PDB file of C-alpha atoms in Angstrom:
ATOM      1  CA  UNK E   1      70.059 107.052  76.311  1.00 40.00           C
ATOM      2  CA  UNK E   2      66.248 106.672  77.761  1.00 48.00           C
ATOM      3  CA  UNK E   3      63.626 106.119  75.133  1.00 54.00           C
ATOM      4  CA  UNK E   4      61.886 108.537  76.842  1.00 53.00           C
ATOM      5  CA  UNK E   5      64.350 111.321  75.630  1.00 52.00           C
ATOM      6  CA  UNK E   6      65.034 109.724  72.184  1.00 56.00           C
ATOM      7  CA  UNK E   7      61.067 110.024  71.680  1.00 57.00           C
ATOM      8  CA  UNK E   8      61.165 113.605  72.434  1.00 55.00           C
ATOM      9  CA  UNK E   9      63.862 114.341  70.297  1.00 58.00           C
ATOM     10  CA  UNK E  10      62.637 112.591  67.338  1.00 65.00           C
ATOM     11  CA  UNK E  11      59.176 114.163  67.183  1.00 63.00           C
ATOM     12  CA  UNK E  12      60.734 117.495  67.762  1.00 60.00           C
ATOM     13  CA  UNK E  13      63.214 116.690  64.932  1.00 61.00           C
ATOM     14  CA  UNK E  14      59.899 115.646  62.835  1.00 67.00           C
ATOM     15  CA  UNK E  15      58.224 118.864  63.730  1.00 62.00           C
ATOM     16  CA  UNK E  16      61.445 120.982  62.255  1.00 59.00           C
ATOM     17  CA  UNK E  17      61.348 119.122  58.950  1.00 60.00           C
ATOM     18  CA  UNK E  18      57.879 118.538  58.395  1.00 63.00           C
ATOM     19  CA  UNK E  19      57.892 122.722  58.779  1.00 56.00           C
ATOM     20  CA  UNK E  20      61.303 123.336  57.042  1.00 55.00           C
ATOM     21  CA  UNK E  21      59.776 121.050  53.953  1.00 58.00           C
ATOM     22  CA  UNK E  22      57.173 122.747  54.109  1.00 55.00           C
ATOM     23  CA  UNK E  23      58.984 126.042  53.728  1.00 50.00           C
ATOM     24  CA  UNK E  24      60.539 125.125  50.971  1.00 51.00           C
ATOM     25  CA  UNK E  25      57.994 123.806  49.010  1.00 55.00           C
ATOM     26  CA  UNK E  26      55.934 126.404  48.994  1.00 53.00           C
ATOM     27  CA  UNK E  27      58.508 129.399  49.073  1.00 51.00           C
ATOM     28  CA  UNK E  28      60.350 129.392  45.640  1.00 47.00           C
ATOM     29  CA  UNK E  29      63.882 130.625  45.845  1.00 44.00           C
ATOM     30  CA  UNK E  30      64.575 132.204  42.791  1.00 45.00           C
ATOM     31  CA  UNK E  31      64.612 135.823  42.572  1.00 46.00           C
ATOM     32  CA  UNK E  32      62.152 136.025  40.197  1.00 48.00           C
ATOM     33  CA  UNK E  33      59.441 134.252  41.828  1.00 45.00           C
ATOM     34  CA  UNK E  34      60.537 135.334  45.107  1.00 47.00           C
ATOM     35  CA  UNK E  35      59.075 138.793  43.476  1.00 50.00           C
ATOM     36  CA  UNK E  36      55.846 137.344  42.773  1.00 51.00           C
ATOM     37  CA  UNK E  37      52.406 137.936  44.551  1.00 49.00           C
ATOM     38  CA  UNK E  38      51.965 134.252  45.081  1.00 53.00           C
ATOM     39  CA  UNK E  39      55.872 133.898  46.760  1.00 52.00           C
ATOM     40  CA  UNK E  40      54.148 136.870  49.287  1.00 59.00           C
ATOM     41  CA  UNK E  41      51.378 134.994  49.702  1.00 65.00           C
ATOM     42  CA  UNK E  42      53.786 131.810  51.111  1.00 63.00           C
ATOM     43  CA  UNK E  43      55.475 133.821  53.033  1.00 64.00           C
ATOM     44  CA  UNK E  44      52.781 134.986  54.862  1.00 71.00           C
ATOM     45  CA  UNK E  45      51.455 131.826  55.695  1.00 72.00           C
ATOM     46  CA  UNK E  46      54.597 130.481  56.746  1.00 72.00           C
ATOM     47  CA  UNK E  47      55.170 133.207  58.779  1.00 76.00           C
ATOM     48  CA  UNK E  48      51.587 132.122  60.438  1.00 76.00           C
ATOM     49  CA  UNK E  49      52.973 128.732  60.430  1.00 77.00           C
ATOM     50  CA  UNK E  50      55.810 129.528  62.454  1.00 79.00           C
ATOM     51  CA  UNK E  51      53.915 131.915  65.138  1.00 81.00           C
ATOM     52  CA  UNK E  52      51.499 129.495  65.301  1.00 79.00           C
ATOM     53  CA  UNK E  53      54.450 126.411  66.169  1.00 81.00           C
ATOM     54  CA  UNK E  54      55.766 128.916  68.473  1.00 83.00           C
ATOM     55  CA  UNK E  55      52.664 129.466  70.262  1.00 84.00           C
ATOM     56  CA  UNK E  56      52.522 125.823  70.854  1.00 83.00           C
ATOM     57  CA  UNK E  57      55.415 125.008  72.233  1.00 84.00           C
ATOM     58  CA  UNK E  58      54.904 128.157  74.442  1.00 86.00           C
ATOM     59  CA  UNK E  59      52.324 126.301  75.771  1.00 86.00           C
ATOM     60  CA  UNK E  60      53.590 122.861  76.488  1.00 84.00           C
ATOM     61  CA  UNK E  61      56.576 125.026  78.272  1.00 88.00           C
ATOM     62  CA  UNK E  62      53.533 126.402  80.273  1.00 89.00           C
ATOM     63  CA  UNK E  63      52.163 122.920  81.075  1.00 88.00           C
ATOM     64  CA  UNK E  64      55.624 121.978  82.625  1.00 88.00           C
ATOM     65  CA  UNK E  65      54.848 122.656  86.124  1.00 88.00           C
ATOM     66  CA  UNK E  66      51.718 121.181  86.151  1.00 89.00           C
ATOM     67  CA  UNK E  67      52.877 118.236  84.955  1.00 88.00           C
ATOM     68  CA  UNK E  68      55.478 117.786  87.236  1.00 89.00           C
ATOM     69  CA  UNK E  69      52.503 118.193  90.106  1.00 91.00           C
ATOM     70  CA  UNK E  70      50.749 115.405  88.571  1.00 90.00           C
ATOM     71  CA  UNK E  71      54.297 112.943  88.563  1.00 88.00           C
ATOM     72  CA  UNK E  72      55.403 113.818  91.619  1.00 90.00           C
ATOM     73  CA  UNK E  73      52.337 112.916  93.586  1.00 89.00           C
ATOM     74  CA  UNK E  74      52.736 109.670  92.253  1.00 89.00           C
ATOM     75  CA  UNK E  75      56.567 108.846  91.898  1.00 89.00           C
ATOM     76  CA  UNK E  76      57.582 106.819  94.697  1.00 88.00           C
ATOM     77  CA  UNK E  77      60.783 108.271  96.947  1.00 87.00           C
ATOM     78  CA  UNK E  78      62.844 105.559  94.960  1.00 87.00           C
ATOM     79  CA  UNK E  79      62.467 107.149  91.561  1.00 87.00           C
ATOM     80  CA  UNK E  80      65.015 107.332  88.854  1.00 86.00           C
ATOM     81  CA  UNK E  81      64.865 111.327  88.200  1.00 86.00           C
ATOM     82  CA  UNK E  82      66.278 110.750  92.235  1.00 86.00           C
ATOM     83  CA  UNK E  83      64.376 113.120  93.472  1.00 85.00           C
ATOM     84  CA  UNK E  84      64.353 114.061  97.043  1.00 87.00           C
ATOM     85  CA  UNK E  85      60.881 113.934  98.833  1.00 87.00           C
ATOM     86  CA  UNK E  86      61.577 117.364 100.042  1.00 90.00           C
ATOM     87  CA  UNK E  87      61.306 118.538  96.360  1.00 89.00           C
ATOM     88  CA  UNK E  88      58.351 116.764  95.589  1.00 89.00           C
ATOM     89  CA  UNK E  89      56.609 118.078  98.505  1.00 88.00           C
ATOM     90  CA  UNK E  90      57.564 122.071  97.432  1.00 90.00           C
ATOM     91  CA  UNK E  91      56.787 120.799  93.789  1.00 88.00           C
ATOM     92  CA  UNK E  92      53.441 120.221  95.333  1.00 86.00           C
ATOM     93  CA  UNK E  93      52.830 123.214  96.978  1.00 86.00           C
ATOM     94  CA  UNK E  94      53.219 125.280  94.848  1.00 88.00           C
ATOM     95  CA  UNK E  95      51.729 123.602  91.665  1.00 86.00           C
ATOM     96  CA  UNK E  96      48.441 125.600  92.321  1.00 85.00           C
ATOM     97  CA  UNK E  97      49.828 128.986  92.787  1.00 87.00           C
ATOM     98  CA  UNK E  98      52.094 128.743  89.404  1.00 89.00           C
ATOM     99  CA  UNK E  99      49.116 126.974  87.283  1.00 89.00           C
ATOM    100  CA  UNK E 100      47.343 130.164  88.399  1.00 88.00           C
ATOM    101  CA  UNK E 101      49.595 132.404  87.250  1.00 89.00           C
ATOM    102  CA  UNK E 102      50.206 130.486  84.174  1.00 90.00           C
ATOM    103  CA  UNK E 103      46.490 130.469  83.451  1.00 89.00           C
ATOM    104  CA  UNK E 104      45.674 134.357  84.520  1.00 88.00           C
ATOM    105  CA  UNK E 105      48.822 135.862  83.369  1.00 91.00           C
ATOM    106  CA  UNK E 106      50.728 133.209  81.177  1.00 91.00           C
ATOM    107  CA  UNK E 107      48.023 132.754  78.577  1.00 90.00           C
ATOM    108  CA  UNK E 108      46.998 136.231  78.079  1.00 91.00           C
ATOM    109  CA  UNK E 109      50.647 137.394  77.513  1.00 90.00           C
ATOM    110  CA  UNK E 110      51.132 133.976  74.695  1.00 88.00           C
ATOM    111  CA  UNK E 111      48.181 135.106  73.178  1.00 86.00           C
ATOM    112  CA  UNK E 112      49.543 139.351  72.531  1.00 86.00           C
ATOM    113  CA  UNK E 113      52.808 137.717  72.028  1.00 82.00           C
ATOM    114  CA  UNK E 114      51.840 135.907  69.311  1.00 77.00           C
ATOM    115  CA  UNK E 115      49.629 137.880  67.188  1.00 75.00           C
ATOM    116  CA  UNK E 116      51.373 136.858  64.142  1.00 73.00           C
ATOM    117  CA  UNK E 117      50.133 133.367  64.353  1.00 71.00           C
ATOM    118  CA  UNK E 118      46.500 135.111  63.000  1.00 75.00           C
ATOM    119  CA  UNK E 119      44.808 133.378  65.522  1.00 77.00           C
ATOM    120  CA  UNK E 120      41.544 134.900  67.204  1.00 82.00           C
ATOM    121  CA  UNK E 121      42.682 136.549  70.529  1.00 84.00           C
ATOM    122  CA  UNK E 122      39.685 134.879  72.564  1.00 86.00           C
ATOM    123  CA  UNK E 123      39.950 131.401  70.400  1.00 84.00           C
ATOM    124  CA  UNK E 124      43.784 131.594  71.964  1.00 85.00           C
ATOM    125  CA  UNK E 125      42.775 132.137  75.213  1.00 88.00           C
ATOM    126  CA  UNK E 126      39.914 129.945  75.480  1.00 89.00           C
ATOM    127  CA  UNK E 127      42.247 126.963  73.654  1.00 86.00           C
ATOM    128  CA  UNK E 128      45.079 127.534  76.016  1.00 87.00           C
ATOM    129  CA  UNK E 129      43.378 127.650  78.664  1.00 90.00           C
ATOM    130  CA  UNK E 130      41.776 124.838  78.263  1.00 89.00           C
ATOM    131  CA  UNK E 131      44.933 122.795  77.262  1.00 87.00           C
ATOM    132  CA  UNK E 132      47.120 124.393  80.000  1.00 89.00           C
ATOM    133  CA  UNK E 133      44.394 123.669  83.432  1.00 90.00           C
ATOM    134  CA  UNK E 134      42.644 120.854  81.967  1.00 90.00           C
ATOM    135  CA  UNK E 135      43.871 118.692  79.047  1.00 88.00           C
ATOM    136  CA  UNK E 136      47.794 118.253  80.044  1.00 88.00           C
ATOM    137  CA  UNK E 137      46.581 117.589  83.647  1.00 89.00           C
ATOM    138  CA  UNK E 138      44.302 115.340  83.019  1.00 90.00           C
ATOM    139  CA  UNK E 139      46.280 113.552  80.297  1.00 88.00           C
ATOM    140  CA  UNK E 140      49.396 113.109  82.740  1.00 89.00           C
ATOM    141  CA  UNK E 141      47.620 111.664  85.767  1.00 90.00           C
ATOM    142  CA  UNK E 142      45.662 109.075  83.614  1.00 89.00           C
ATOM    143  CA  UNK E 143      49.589 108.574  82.643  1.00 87.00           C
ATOM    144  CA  UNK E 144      50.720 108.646  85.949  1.00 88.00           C
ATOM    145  CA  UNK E 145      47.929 107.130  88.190  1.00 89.00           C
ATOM    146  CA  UNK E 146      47.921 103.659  89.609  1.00 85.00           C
ATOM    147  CA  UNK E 147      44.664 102.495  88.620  1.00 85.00           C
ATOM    148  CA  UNK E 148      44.864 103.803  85.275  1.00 86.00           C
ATOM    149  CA  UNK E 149      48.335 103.170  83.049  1.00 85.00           C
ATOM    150  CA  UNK E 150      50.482 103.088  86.138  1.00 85.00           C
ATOM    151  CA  UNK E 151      52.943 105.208  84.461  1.00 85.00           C
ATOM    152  CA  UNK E 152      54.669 106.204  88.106  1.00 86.00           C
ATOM    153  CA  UNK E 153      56.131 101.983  87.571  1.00 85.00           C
ATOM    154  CA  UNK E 154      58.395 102.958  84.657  1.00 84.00           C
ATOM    155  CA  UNK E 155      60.062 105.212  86.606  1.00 86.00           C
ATOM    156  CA  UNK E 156      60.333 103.445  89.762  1.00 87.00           C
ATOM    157  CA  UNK E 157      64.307 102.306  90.142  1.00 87.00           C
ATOM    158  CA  UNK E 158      63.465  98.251  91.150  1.00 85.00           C
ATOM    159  CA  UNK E 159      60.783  97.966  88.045  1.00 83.00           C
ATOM    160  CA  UNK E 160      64.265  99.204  86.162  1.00 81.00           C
ATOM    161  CA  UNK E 161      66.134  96.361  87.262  1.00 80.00           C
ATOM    162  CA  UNK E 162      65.586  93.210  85.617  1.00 75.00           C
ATOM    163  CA  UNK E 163      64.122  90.219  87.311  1.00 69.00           C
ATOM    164  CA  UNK E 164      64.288  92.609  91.087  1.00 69.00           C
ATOM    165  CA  UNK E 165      60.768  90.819  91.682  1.00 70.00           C
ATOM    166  CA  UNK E 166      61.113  87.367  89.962  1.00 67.00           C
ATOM    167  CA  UNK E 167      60.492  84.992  92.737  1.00 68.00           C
ATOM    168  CA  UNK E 168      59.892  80.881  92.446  1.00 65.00           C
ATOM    169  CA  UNK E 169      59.821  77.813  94.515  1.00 69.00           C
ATOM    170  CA  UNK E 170      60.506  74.113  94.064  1.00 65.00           C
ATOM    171  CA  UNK E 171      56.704  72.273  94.399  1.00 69.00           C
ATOM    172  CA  UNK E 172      55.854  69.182  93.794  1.00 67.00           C
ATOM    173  CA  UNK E 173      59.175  68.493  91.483  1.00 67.00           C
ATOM    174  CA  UNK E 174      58.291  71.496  89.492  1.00 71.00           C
ATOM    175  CA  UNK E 175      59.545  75.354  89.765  1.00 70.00           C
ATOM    176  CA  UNK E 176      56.548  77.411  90.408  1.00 65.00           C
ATOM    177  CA  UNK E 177      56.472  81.669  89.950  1.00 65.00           C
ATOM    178  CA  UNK E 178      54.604  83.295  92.305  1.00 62.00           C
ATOM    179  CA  UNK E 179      55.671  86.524  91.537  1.00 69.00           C
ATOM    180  CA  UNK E 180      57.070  88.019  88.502  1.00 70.00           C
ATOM    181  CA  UNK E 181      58.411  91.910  87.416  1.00 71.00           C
ATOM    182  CA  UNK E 182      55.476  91.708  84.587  1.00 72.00           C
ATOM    183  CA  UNK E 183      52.745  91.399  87.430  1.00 73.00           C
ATOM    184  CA  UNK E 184      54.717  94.098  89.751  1.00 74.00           C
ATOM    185  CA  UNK E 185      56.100  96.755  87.182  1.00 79.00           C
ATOM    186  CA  UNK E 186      53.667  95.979  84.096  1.00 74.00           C
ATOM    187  CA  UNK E 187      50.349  95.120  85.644  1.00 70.00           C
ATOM    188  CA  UNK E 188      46.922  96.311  83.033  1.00 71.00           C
ATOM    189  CA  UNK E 189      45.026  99.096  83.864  1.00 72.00           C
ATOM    190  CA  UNK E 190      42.454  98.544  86.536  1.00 70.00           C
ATOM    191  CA  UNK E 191      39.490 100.819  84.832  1.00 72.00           C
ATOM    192  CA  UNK E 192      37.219 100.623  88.340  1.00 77.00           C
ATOM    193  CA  UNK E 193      40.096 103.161  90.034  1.00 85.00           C
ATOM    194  CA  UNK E 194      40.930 105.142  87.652  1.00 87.00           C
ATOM    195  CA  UNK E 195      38.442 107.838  87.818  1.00 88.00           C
ATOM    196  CA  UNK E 196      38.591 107.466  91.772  1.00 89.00           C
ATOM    197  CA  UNK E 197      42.637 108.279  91.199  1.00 89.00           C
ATOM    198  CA  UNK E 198      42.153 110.797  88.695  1.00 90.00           C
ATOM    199  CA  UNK E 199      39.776 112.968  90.696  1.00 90.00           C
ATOM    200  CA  UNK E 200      41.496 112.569  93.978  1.00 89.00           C
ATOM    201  CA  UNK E 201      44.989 113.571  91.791  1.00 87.00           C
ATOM    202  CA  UNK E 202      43.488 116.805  90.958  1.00 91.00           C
ATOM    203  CA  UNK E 203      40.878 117.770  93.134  1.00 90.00           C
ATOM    204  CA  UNK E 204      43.836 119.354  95.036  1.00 86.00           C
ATOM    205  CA  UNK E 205      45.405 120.938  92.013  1.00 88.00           C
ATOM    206  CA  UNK E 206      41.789 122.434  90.946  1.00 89.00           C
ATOM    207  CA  UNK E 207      40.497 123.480  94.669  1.00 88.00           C
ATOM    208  CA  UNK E 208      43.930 125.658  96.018  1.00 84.00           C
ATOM    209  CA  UNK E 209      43.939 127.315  91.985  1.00 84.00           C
ATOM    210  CA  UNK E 210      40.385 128.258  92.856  1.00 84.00           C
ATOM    211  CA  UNK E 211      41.003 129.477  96.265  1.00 82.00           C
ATOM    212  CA  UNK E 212      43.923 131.864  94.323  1.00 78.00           C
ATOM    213  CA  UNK E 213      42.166 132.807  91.215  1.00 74.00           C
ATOM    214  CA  UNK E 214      39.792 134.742  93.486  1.00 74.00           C
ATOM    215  CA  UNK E 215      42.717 136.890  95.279  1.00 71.00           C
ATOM    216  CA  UNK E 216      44.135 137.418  91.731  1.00 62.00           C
TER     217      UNK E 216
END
């Protein structure tokens, strides 16, 4: 199984029993207590608990698509999610127009859905807004972008394969590596690109959501 997966299943598996735990601590189960003002006051603020949780993931679920127009911009044709550089390309296009829905339309509707979660109406806008067009985003292409962690290499199918770029010659009775997968696949960040990268990753992203947030 990819680690990738295995991480995201074990921190949503964390999530669940860090909240179940925390359910049961402070929820008594007895009839008796259940009765009591302060078992009310638990349930109420678990209920907040679990709006709240619900309002996040509702977000990352909102930050898919953007996220996908940061990776795809930088995974190469060879990747190993084999995707087609036709889909990349309408992954691309239309990036903008569903990041402004998702920030016009998305957001607002999160925020009435969740009401429960006790949360200020503007304080839930404002956050997910801000997480949604400019935090994920900017997060995944310092991920994704060559000059910063290069994270478009892990996914690329020779940096997969062991040893696809170990290469060495025979000089002066001693084997010599000139190239090796570390200095292809695993090279450090190079700092001096990666706002260049960055800004040229989403300056398309930000200037077609402008150029529909004013139609919308």
């Amino acid at each position: 199984m990819d680690r990738t997966v295995v991480a995201l299943v074990s921190v949503w598996l964390a999530v669940v029993a860090l909240v179940t735990a925390y359910i049961a601590r402070c929820c008594p189960i007895s009839s008796a207590q259940r009765e009591s003002r302060d078992s009310r006051s638990c349930g109420r603020r678990s209920s907040r608990l679990l709006w709240r949780l619900v309002w996040s993931i509702g977000l990352l679920t909102m930050s898919v698509p953007t996220v996908m127009f940061v990776a795809t911009d930088w995974l190469p044709d060879d990747n190993y999610f084999t995707l087609q550089p036709d889909v990349m390309k309408m992954v691309q296009w239309t990036g903008s127009q569903i990041l402004s829905l998702v920030a016009n339309f998305g957001v607002p509707w999160l925020t009435r859905v969740s009401w429960r979660s006790e949360i200020s109406p503007i304080t839930s806008q404002m956050l997910g807004r801000t997480l949604v067009v400019w935090v994920v985003p900017l997060c995944a292409s310092v991920s994704m972008a060559d000059g910063c962690y290069r994270g478009w290499a892990r996914w690329w199918n020779p940096c997969l394969q062991m040893g696809t770029f170990d290469e060495s010659t025979d000089l002066a009775l001693r084997r010599v590596q000139f190239l090796s997968q570390g200095a292809v696949c695993g090279s450090p960040p190079a700092w001096g690109r990666c706002t260049r990268d960055v800004i040229g990753n989403l300056s398309i992203l930000y200037t077609r959501k402008m150029f529909l947030s004013a139609f919308q």
